[in-house]
Amino acid sequence: MFINRKTELNFLEKKYKKNKGQLLLVYGRRRVGKTELLKQFAKNKNSIYYFVENLNIKSHLDNLSKIISEKYNLPLSFNNFEELFLFLQDKKTILIFDEFQEFLKEDKNFLNNLQKIWDEFLKNSNLFLVLMGSSMSIFHKILSYNSPIYGRRTGDWELLPLGFQNINKFLPKYSKEDLIKTYGILGGVPEYLLKFDKDKSFWINIEENILQKGSFLYNEIFMLLSYELKELNTYLLILKSISEGVNKLGEIASKNHLQPTVLPTYLQTLIRLGFIDYILSFPYKARKKGIYIIKDHFFWFWFRFVFRNKADLENMRTKYVLKNIKKEFNQEFGLRFELIAKEFLEKKFNIEFKKGWYKNIDIDLLGISKDKKTLFVFEVKWQNLDYKKSVNILKNLENKLQYLPIDLKNYTIKTGIIAKSVHDKQKLRKNNFIVFDLRDI
C-alpha cells in the first residue's frame, strides 16, 4: 500500500529532470517506506533496483553484472564499480542501492572511490544514483562535513513517518478515537500500521500484533536498537526510565547508576536518531531546565507496556498484561494525545508549539505567531468534557498566564482547549475561546 508521499515524489521528479548527474541520499528508520517510495518514483522509468545484502564486493558485482546484462541484453562482467558506473553514465539510468551502507562494511574505501569517480566522470553524466539506507547513525556520518562525498551529493531526504491525516487509509473502519489511539501507539510507520487488521478492534490488534510472543511488533524496538546502537543494555535502561516519567538528566543518571557527565552522550544519540526529544521550559532560554520525553510513539508504548511486562509475555500471560494495560491506558495516554494535538495545531496555525512551564505553572502548549503579536495557549485533555468543566479549565488557563515571565501586554492572547470531546463547543467559541475535539482533528 502506497499512501501520500507527494512532497517526496515531487522532490525526486525535480531532480530527475535536471540535465546532469544526480547523487541522492534517501534515508530513514526501518519500515518507514523508503523502498516503496523509490519503486513508485522509478516506475515506468529506466531504472535498476538493487538490494544490498551482506555479501562481499565480488558477489555484489557478479549480481549487478547479471542484472544489467539482462536489462540491456548484453554480455557484461564488471570487475569494479568504476566499470559499472561508466557503463551506465550516458543511459539516463536510475540506479538505486537499497541498504547501501552494507557496501561500507565490505569496502571501507567505497565512498572515497565514489568521490573520485563522481568528480572525474559522473557529475556531468546522465546517471541518477540513489544511495538509500536505514542505518540513521551511518547516514548521519555520510552527511557530515568529513564525509568523502560531502559537497558531491546533489540532494538528501530523510523519510519521516506519515502524519495522522493518513492513518484512516490504513484502518478505514476505525472510529476517530481508535485512529487517534492507534496513531498514538504506532506513529505513522506504514509497516506497523499494515500489521493492524482493519477488521479487528484496537485492543485485539494490540494483543495479537504487539503483545503476543512471536508477533511482528513484539521485539521490533529491541531489533531496531540493536541495529543502530552498541551498549544496548544502557540505552534500554535510559529509555525505560524516560517512558516511566523519569525525565531530568540527574534523575535518569541516578536511577541507572550512570555518571551525569557521561549520560548526555547517550541522550544526544537518542535525540539524533529521533527516539527521544528534549523539551525546554518556557520561554525556552534556560537549557538546563528542560526535560526528556519519548518522542517516537511506538517506542513509548513498547517501553511503557511491553518491555516492563516481558516476563509475563514470555510466559504467554498476554491477556493478563492486556487487562492491566486497559486499566492504565487512558491515564497514560495523555502525553501522546498532547503530541498529536501539537501536530494538529502546528498544521492548523502554521507556527511551532511547545510545552510551557515556569516554576509551578504548567501549560500544555504555547505558540507565538510569526509576527510576534499573538500568543496561543492551549490545555490538552484526553477526556470527555461538559461545558462547565471546559469553562473551569479555560479560566484556570487564563489565570496561569499572569505567572509567565513575559510581558502579556505585548500580545493578543488566544486561549483554547483540545479534548477527546467537548460539549457545547459553539457556545465556548462564541465566548472567543478556541475549542477543538476529535471531530476537528
Tab-separated table of C-alpha atoms in Angstrom:
chain	number	residue	atom	x	y	z
A	1	MET	CA	0.000	0.000	0.000
A	2	PHE	CA	1.468	3.355	-1.077
A	3	ILE	CA	-0.067	6.399	0.601
A	4	ASN	CA	0.647	10.108	0.129
A	5	ARG	CA	4.383	10.978	-0.164
A	6	LYS	CA	3.527	13.635	-2.771
A	7	THR	CA	6.170	16.011	-1.423
A	8	GLU	CA	8.859	13.342	-1.606
A	9	LEU	CA	7.869	12.273	-5.125
A	10	ASN	CA	7.924	15.906	-6.305
A	11	PHE	CA	11.434	16.276	-4.881
A	12	LEU	CA	12.644	13.201	-6.775
A	13	GLU	CA	10.906	14.210	-10.017
A	14	LYS	CA	12.501	17.674	-9.970
A	15	LYS	CA	15.916	16.100	-9.506
A	16	TYR	CA	15.227	13.637	-12.316
A	17	LYS	CA	14.510	16.460	-14.782
A	18	LYS	CA	17.930	18.046	-14.279
A	19	ASN	CA	20.438	17.608	-17.093
A	20	LYS	CA	23.384	16.449	-15.047
A	21	GLY	CA	24.389	13.595	-12.784
A	22	GLN	CA	22.444	13.205	-9.551
A	23	LEU	CA	23.798	11.687	-6.343
A	24	LEU	CA	20.982	11.468	-3.801
A	25	LEU	CA	20.868	10.134	-0.275
A	26	VAL	CA	17.480	8.843	0.887
A	27	TYR	CA	17.395	7.566	4.435
A	28	GLY	CA	15.045	6.899	7.314
A	29	ARG	CA	14.240	4.422	10.035
A	30	ARG	CA	13.332	0.832	9.225
A	31	ARG	CA	9.777	0.165	7.981
A	32	VAL	CA	9.098	3.828	7.117
A	33	GLY	CA	8.503	3.166	3.398
A	34	LYS	CA	11.754	4.110	1.638
A	35	THR	CA	11.767	1.146	-0.739
A	36	GLU	CA	8.136	1.642	-1.746
A	37	LEU	CA	8.760	5.367	-2.335
A	38	LEU	CA	11.715	4.760	-4.654
A	39	LYS	CA	9.947	1.964	-6.518
A	40	GLN	CA	6.945	4.232	-7.031
A	41	PHE	CA	9.211	7.003	-8.333
A	42	ALA	CA	11.147	4.669	-10.650
A	43	LYS	CA	8.014	3.043	-12.098
A	44	ASN	CA	7.900	3.402	-15.906
A	45	LYS	CA	11.420	4.871	-15.918
A	46	ASN	CA	14.723	3.325	-16.968
A	47	SER	CA	15.779	2.032	-13.567
A	48	ILE	CA	17.756	-0.623	-11.736
A	49	TYR	CA	16.904	-1.523	-8.155
A	50	TYR	CA	19.446	-3.491	-6.117
A	51	PHE	CA	19.051	-4.609	-2.525
A	52	VAL	CA	22.490	-4.712	-0.892
A	53	GLU	CA	22.716	-7.874	1.169
A	54	ASN	CA	25.561	-8.820	3.486
A	55	LEU	CA	27.862	-10.191	0.750
A	56	ASN	CA	31.413	-9.500	-0.345
A	57	ILE	CA	32.035	-6.923	-3.076
A	58	LYS	CA	32.860	-9.568	-5.701
A	59	SER	CA	29.464	-11.198	-5.179
A	60	HIS	CA	27.723	-7.830	-5.459
A	61	LEU	CA	29.498	-7.074	-8.733
A	62	ASP	CA	28.570	-10.518	-10.085
A	63	ASN	CA	24.927	-9.944	-9.146
A	64	LEU	CA	24.866	-6.475	-10.674
A	65	SER	CA	26.597	-7.714	-13.831
A	66	LYS	CA	23.841	-10.296	-14.277
A	67	ILE	CA	21.030	-7.784	-13.626
A	68	ILE	CA	22.439	-5.163	-16.013
A	69	SER	CA	23.293	-7.777	-18.667
A	70	GLU	CA	19.684	-8.969	-18.687
A	71	LYS	CA	18.352	-5.410	-18.777
A	72	TYR	CA	20.438	-4.346	-21.774
A	73	ASN	CA	20.689	-7.793	-23.387
A	74	LEU	CA	24.488	-7.635	-23.415
A	75	PRO	CA	27.180	-9.981	-22.041
A	76	LEU	CA	28.616	-7.830	-19.235
A	77	SER	CA	31.009	-8.516	-16.387
A	78	PHE	CA	32.085	-5.671	-14.110
A	79	ASN	CA	35.328	-6.052	-12.179
A	80	ASN	CA	34.767	-2.925	-10.091
A	81	PHE	CA	32.192	-0.209	-9.525
A	82	GLU	CA	34.007	2.238	-11.768
A	83	GLU	CA	33.343	-0.024	-14.762
A	84	LEU	CA	29.701	-0.365	-13.725
A	85	PHE	CA	29.147	3.374	-13.310
A	86	LEU	CA	30.914	4.212	-16.567
A	87	PHE	CA	28.712	1.776	-18.468
A	88	LEU	CA	25.564	3.453	-17.121
A	89	GLN	CA	26.691	7.085	-17.221
A	90	ASP	CA	25.137	8.000	-20.580
A	91	LYS	CA	21.957	5.939	-20.332
A	92	LYS	CA	19.778	8.183	-18.110
A	93	THR	CA	19.532	5.317	-15.654
A	94	ILE	CA	18.110	5.457	-12.147
A	95	LEU	CA	20.372	3.211	-10.076
A	96	ILE	CA	19.030	2.528	-6.585
A	97	PHE	CA	21.183	0.866	-3.932
A	98	ASP	CA	18.856	-0.154	-1.088
A	99	GLU	CA	20.586	-0.584	2.305
A	100	PHE	CA	23.643	0.879	0.656
A	101	GLN	CA	25.544	1.018	3.972
A	102	GLU	CA	26.234	-2.734	3.603
A	103	PHE	CA	28.785	-1.841	0.905
A	104	LEU	CA	30.755	0.117	3.502
A	105	LYS	CA	31.113	-2.922	5.750
A	106	GLU	CA	32.873	-4.802	2.957
A	107	ASP	CA	34.819	-1.930	1.433
A	108	LYS	CA	35.867	0.919	3.721
A	109	ASN	CA	37.109	2.884	0.705
A	110	PHE	CA	33.812	2.711	-1.169
A	111	LEU	CA	32.910	6.370	-0.569
A	112	ASN	CA	36.438	7.578	-1.352
A	113	ASN	CA	36.358	5.699	-4.649
A	114	LEU	CA	32.874	7.008	-5.406
A	115	GLN	CA	34.096	10.561	-4.781
A	116	LYS	CA	36.905	10.177	-7.316
A	117	ILE	CA	34.646	8.593	-9.947
A	118	TRP	CA	31.987	11.240	-9.379
A	119	ASP	CA	34.403	14.142	-9.711
A	120	GLU	CA	36.050	12.729	-12.837
A	121	PHE	CA	33.139	11.216	-14.753
A	122	LEU	CA	29.703	11.141	-13.187
A	123	LYS	CA	28.882	14.701	-12.128
A	124	ASN	CA	28.281	15.665	-15.764
A	125	SER	CA	26.718	12.335	-16.749
A	126	ASN	CA	23.102	11.157	-17.005
A	127	LEU	CA	23.353	8.758	-14.073
A	128	PHE	CA	20.738	9.158	-11.346
A	129	LEU	CA	22.333	7.398	-8.376
A	130	VAL	CA	20.319	6.887	-5.186
A	131	LEU	CA	22.049	5.669	-2.024
A	132	MET	CA	19.314	4.516	0.327
A	133	GLY	CA	19.513	3.084	3.826
A	134	SER	CA	18.033	2.532	7.266
A	135	SER	CA	21.062	2.989	9.485
A	136	MET	CA	20.482	6.508	10.780
A	137	SER	CA	23.806	6.581	12.627
A	138	ILE	CA	25.773	5.697	9.479
A	139	PHE	CA	23.870	8.146	7.289
A	140	HIS	CA	24.478	10.979	9.736
A	141	LYS	CA	28.216	10.307	9.272
A	142	ILE	CA	27.832	10.191	5.492
A	143	LEU	CA	26.081	13.568	5.609
A	144	SER	CA	28.760	15.139	7.803
A	145	TYR	CA	31.440	17.589	6.691
A	146	ASN	CA	34.124	14.888	6.998
A	147	SER	CA	32.404	12.515	4.578
A	148	PRO	CA	34.226	11.884	1.258
A	149	ILE	CA	31.055	12.715	-0.669
A	150	TYR	CA	30.347	15.928	1.244
A	151	GLY	CA	29.738	18.552	-1.438
A	152	ARG	CA	29.195	15.881	-4.105
A	153	ARG	CA	25.680	14.817	-3.228
A	154	THR	CA	23.063	16.764	-5.123
A	155	GLY	CA	20.313	16.185	-2.578
A	156	ASP	CA	19.294	14.260	0.509
A	157	TRP	CA	15.959	13.385	2.057
A	158	GLU	CA	15.117	11.897	5.415
A	159	LEU	CA	11.870	9.996	5.010
A	160	LEU	CA	9.757	10.523	8.117
A	161	PRO	CA	6.696	8.609	9.328
A	162	LEU	CA	3.324	9.628	7.926
A	163	GLY	CA	1.220	12.218	9.734
A	164	PHE	CA	-2.072	11.472	11.460
A	165	GLN	CA	-4.155	12.632	8.487
A	166	ASN	CA	-3.094	9.488	6.576
A	167	ILE	CA	-3.948	6.884	9.223
A	168	ASN	CA	-7.590	6.365	8.241
A	169	LYS	CA	-6.466	4.993	4.868
A	170	PHE	CA	-4.932	2.010	6.678
A	171	LEU	CA	-7.883	1.452	9.025
A	172	PRO	CA	-10.975	2.863	7.285
A	173	LYS	CA	-13.447	1.177	9.656
A	174	TYR	CA	-11.950	2.669	12.815
A	175	SER	CA	-13.623	5.487	14.734
A	176	LYS	CA	-11.746	8.765	15.161
A	177	GLU	CA	-10.948	7.820	18.767
A	178	ASP	CA	-9.483	4.466	17.750
A	179	LEU	CA	-7.488	6.135	14.965
A	180	ILE	CA	-6.044	8.614	17.464
A	181	LYS	CA	-5.155	5.792	19.859
A	182	THR	CA	-3.619	3.721	17.065
A	183	TYR	CA	-1.510	6.654	15.887
A	184	GLY	CA	-0.545	7.361	19.496
A	185	ILE	CA	0.917	3.879	19.950
A	186	LEU	CA	2.262	3.107	16.447
A	187	GLY	CA	3.013	6.515	14.984
A	188	GLY	CA	2.933	6.862	11.207
A	189	VAL	CA	5.262	3.998	10.281
A	190	PRO	CA	3.480	2.307	7.347
A	191	GLU	CA	4.746	-1.206	8.023
A	192	TYR	CA	3.481	-1.070	11.613
A	193	LEU	CA	0.076	0.211	10.537
A	194	LEU	CA	-0.232	-2.532	7.937
A	195	LYS	CA	0.108	-5.136	10.680
A	196	PHE	CA	-3.134	-3.944	12.277
A	197	ASP	CA	-6.114	-5.802	10.829
A	198	LYS	CA	-8.749	-3.293	9.703
A	199	ASP	CA	-11.493	-5.771	10.633
A	200	LYS	CA	-10.300	-6.267	14.219
A	201	SER	CA	-10.678	-3.955	17.189
A	202	PHE	CA	-7.954	-1.704	18.559
A	203	TRP	CA	-7.401	-3.929	21.597
A	204	ILE	CA	-7.409	-7.218	19.686
A	205	ASN	CA	-4.814	-5.781	17.304
A	206	ILE	CA	-2.637	-4.812	20.263
A	207	GLU	CA	-2.977	-8.285	21.737
A	208	GLU	CA	-2.284	-10.180	18.513
A	209	ASN	CA	0.269	-7.920	16.817
A	210	ILE	CA	2.260	-6.402	19.691
A	211	LEU	CA	1.843	-8.377	22.911
A	212	GLN	CA	1.858	-11.944	21.618
A	213	LYS	CA	5.292	-13.510	21.678
A	214	GLY	CA	6.468	-14.076	18.123
A	215	SER	CA	4.270	-11.372	16.587
A	216	PHE	CA	5.836	-8.901	14.160
A	217	LEU	CA	5.981	-5.972	16.589
A	218	TYR	CA	6.789	-7.906	19.762
A	219	ASN	CA	10.574	-7.450	19.503
A	220	GLU	CA	10.640	-4.671	16.898
A	221	ILE	CA	12.123	-1.988	19.148
A	222	PHE	CA	14.765	-4.329	20.518
A	223	MET	CA	15.827	-5.218	16.962
A	224	LEU	CA	15.795	-1.577	15.856
A	225	LEU	CA	18.031	-0.532	18.754
A	226	SER	CA	20.351	-3.497	18.156
A	227	TYR	CA	20.657	-2.389	14.532
A	228	GLU	CA	21.613	1.177	15.430
A	229	LEU	CA	23.472	1.069	18.749
A	230	LYS	CA	26.194	-0.526	20.795
A	231	GLU	CA	25.901	-0.731	24.604
A	232	LEU	CA	22.307	-1.834	24.113
A	233	ASN	CA	21.562	-2.507	27.791
A	234	THR	CA	22.443	1.059	28.781
A	235	TYR	CA	20.130	2.509	26.143
A	236	LEU	CA	17.320	0.154	27.188
A	237	LEU	CA	17.576	1.344	30.791
A	238	ILE	CA	17.617	5.016	29.775
A	239	LEU	CA	14.579	4.654	27.515
A	240	LYS	CA	12.672	2.655	30.120
A	241	SER	CA	13.318	5.379	32.706
A	242	ILE	CA	12.121	8.170	30.427
A	243	SER	CA	8.998	6.188	29.489
A	244	GLU	CA	8.180	5.978	33.207
A	245	GLY	CA	8.396	9.760	33.649
A	246	VAL	CA	11.978	9.989	34.910
A	247	ASN	CA	12.781	12.904	32.635
A	248	LYS	CA	15.601	15.061	34.030
A	249	LEU	CA	19.262	14.367	33.415
A	250	GLY	CA	20.208	13.993	37.072
A	251	GLU	CA	17.230	11.733	37.790
A	252	ILE	CA	17.966	9.481	34.801
A	253	ALA	CA	21.628	9.214	35.797
A	254	SER	CA	20.799	8.418	39.422
A	255	LYS	CA	18.173	5.792	38.606
A	256	ASN	CA	20.512	3.925	36.261
A	257	HIS	CA	23.777	4.468	38.196
A	258	LEU	CA	25.336	6.463	35.362
A	259	GLN	CA	27.724	9.384	35.668
A	260	PRO	CA	25.899	12.667	34.849
A	261	THR	CA	28.904	13.679	32.766
A	262	VAL	CA	28.611	10.542	30.602
A	263	LEU	CA	24.830	10.411	30.182
A	264	PRO	CA	24.472	13.364	27.727
A	265	THR	CA	26.341	11.390	25.055
A	266	TYR	CA	23.726	8.627	25.198
A	267	LEU	CA	20.855	11.109	25.269
A	268	GLN	CA	22.160	13.085	22.297
A	269	THR	CA	22.449	9.865	20.302
A	270	LEU	CA	18.813	9.010	21.052
A	271	ILE	CA	17.730	12.543	20.103
A	272	ARG	CA	19.679	12.384	16.837
A	273	LEU	CA	18.002	9.078	15.982
A	274	GLY	CA	14.575	10.608	16.643
A	275	PHE	CA	13.646	8.302	19.518
A	276	ILE	CA	13.508	10.936	22.279
A	277	ASP	CA	13.242	14.717	22.477
A	278	TYR	CA	14.474	17.416	24.840
A	279	ILE	CA	11.810	19.981	25.693
A	280	LEU	CA	12.783	23.362	27.060
A	281	SER	CA	10.673	25.209	29.596
A	282	PHE	CA	9.012	28.454	28.514
A	283	PRO	CA	10.445	30.881	27.400
A	284	TYR	CA	12.958	28.310	26.131
A	285	LYS	CA	16.121	30.109	27.229
A	286	ALA	CA	17.258	28.064	30.237
A	287	ARG	CA	18.592	24.948	28.513
A	288	LYS	CA	19.326	23.155	31.781
A	289	LYS	CA	15.678	23.303	32.839
A	290	GLY	CA	14.325	21.087	30.064
A	291	ILE	CA	13.004	17.546	30.277
A	292	TYR	CA	13.387	14.431	28.147
A	293	ILE	CA	10.386	12.640	26.656
A	294	ILE	CA	9.906	9.635	24.395
A	295	LYS	CA	9.247	11.257	21.030
A	296	ASP	CA	8.506	8.145	18.993
A	297	HIS	CA	5.002	6.837	19.677
A	298	PHE	CA	5.781	3.133	19.322
A	299	PHE	CA	8.906	3.452	21.462
A	300	TRP	CA	6.686	4.913	24.183
A	301	PHE	CA	4.150	2.087	24.042
A	302	TRP	CA	6.781	-0.640	23.806
A	303	PHE	CA	8.809	0.579	26.792
A	304	ARG	CA	5.771	1.514	28.846
A	305	PHE	CA	3.790	-1.673	28.328
A	306	VAL	CA	5.836	-4.387	26.573
A	307	PHE	CA	9.365	-4.142	27.930
A	308	ARG	CA	8.332	-3.903	31.567
A	309	ASN	CA	5.945	-6.874	31.160
A	310	LYS	CA	8.395	-9.108	29.287
A	311	ALA	CA	8.419	-11.827	31.946
A	312	ASP	CA	4.650	-12.262	31.773
A	313	LEU	CA	4.555	-12.002	27.986
A	314	GLU	CA	7.325	-14.576	27.583
A	315	ASN	CA	5.201	-16.920	29.705
A	316	MET	CA	2.201	-16.325	27.423
A	317	ARG	CA	0.225	-14.320	30.003
A	318	THR	CA	-0.887	-11.993	27.237
A	319	LYS	CA	-4.468	-11.470	28.360
A	320	TYR	CA	-3.348	-10.666	31.908
A	321	VAL	CA	-0.973	-7.982	30.589
A	322	LEU	CA	-3.642	-6.617	28.237
A	323	LYS	CA	-6.113	-6.327	31.109
A	324	ASN	CA	-3.624	-4.232	33.098
A	325	ILE	CA	-2.827	-2.048	30.096
A	326	LYS	CA	-6.525	-1.277	29.656
A	327	LYS	CA	-6.710	-0.096	33.268
A	328	GLU	CA	-3.803	2.335	32.842
A	329	PHE	CA	-4.152	3.360	29.224
A	330	ASN	CA	-6.355	6.461	29.367
A	331	GLN	CA	-4.325	7.975	32.189
A	332	GLU	CA	-1.018	7.194	30.482
A	333	PHE	CA	-2.154	8.308	27.023
A	334	GLY	CA	-2.340	11.995	27.940
A	335	LEU	CA	1.167	12.897	26.777
A	336	ARG	CA	0.682	11.027	23.490
A	337	PHE	CA	-2.519	12.978	22.853
A	338	GLU	CA	-0.658	16.165	23.697
A	339	LEU	CA	1.908	15.403	20.982
A	340	ILE	CA	-0.873	14.629	18.499
A	341	ALA	CA	-2.583	17.910	19.445
A	342	LYS	CA	0.729	19.708	18.891
A	343	GLU	CA	0.988	18.205	15.406
A	344	PHE	CA	-2.584	19.289	14.633
A	345	LEU	CA	-2.123	22.867	15.909
A	346	GLU	CA	1.144	23.378	14.039
A	347	LYS	CA	-0.538	22.343	10.807
A	348	LYS	CA	-3.611	24.454	11.609
A	349	PHE	CA	-1.815	27.703	12.518
A	350	ASN	CA	1.483	27.163	10.680
A	351	ILE	CA	3.576	28.005	13.758
A	352	GLU	CA	5.592	25.979	16.241
A	353	PHE	CA	4.005	24.977	19.537
A	354	LYS	CA	5.960	23.961	22.621
A	355	LYS	CA	5.241	22.976	26.169
A	356	GLY	CA	5.416	25.819	28.657
A	357	TRP	CA	6.075	25.853	32.337
A	358	TYR	CA	7.541	28.266	34.813
A	359	LYS	CA	8.095	27.452	38.482
A	360	ASN	CA	4.849	25.679	39.483
A	361	ILE	CA	2.873	26.755	36.418
A	362	ASP	CA	2.398	24.174	33.659
A	363	ILE	CA	0.754	24.964	30.316
A	364	ASP	CA	0.393	22.141	27.819
A	365	LEU	CA	1.055	24.026	24.573
A	366	LEU	CA	2.118	27.574	23.715
A	367	GLY	CA	2.791	29.137	20.346
A	368	ILE	CA	3.704	32.635	19.206
A	369	SER	CA	2.519	33.891	15.820
A	370	LYS	CA	5.110	34.654	13.178
A	371	ASP	CA	4.516	38.390	13.537
A	372	LYS	CA	5.186	38.029	17.310
A	373	LYS	CA	1.856	39.697	18.143
A	374	THR	CA	-0.349	36.755	19.166
A	375	LEU	CA	0.234	34.235	21.949
A	376	PHE	CA	-1.707	30.977	21.626
A	377	VAL	CA	-2.114	28.893	24.790
A	378	PHE	CA	-3.855	25.526	24.966
A	379	GLU	CA	-4.745	22.919	27.529
A	380	VAL	CA	-4.957	19.356	26.212
A	381	LYS	CA	-7.196	16.783	27.901
A	382	TRP	CA	-7.731	13.148	26.950
A	383	GLN	CA	-11.199	13.434	28.473
A	384	ASN	CA	-14.849	13.986	27.574
A	385	LEU	CA	-15.646	17.480	28.845
A	386	ASP	CA	-19.003	19.014	29.651
A	387	TYR	CA	-19.493	22.766	29.327
A	388	LYS	CA	-18.871	23.562	32.996
A	389	LYS	CA	-15.619	21.597	33.156
A	390	SER	CA	-14.376	23.202	29.944
A	391	VAL	CA	-15.045	26.688	31.319
A	392	ASN	CA	-13.185	25.874	34.543
A	393	ILE	CA	-10.179	24.564	32.604
A	394	LEU	CA	-10.094	27.659	30.390
A	395	LYS	CA	-10.434	30.066	33.327
A	396	ASN	CA	-7.647	28.255	35.133
A	397	LEU	CA	-5.535	28.523	31.995
A	398	GLU	CA	-6.116	32.275	31.808
A	399	ASN	CA	-5.132	32.581	35.463
A	400	LYS	CA	-1.834	30.788	34.813
A	401	LEU	CA	-0.771	33.334	32.217
A	402	GLN	CA	-0.054	36.061	34.771
A	403	TYR	CA	2.799	33.986	36.193
A	404	LEU	CA	4.663	33.545	32.914
A	405	PRO	CA	7.934	35.536	32.689
A	406	ILE	CA	6.811	37.620	29.709
A	407	ASP	CA	5.017	40.943	29.272
A	408	LEU	CA	1.498	39.913	28.250
A	409	LYS	CA	0.740	43.482	27.106
A	410	ASN	CA	2.844	42.774	24.024
A	411	TYR	CA	0.469	40.065	22.816
A	412	THR	CA	-3.083	39.369	21.813
A	413	ILE	CA	-3.908	36.279	23.881
A	414	LYS	CA	-5.797	33.374	22.326
A	415	THR	CA	-6.731	30.649	24.824
A	416	GLY	CA	-8.011	27.271	23.819
A	417	ILE	CA	-8.664	23.675	24.689
A	418	ILE	CA	-8.331	20.352	22.863
A	419	ALA	CA	-10.064	17.293	24.291
A	420	LYS	CA	-11.492	13.926	23.350
A	421	SER	CA	-14.920	15.555	23.184
A	422	VAL	CA	-16.221	18.976	24.222
A	423	HIS	CA	-19.913	19.610	24.863
A	424	ASP	CA	-21.303	22.931	23.621
A	425	LYS	CA	-18.251	23.752	21.509
A	426	GLN	CA	-20.036	26.526	19.635
A	427	LYS	CA	-21.091	28.221	22.855
A	428	LEU	CA	-17.468	28.281	24.015
A	429	ARG	CA	-16.311	29.564	20.640
A	430	LYS	CA	-18.819	32.428	20.831
A	431	ASN	CA	-17.012	33.458	24.028
A	432	ASN	CA	-13.788	33.790	21.977
A	433	PHE	CA	-12.206	30.520	23.079
A	434	ILE	CA	-10.526	28.234	20.546
A	435	VAL	CA	-12.030	24.778	21.004
A	436	PHE	CA	-11.219	21.503	19.242
A	437	ASP	CA	-12.056	17.880	19.876
A	438	LEU	CA	-11.565	14.621	17.958
A	439	ARG	CA	-14.122	15.620	15.336
A	440	ASP	CA	-11.875	18.536	14.336
A	441	ILE	CA	-8.534	16.728	14.240
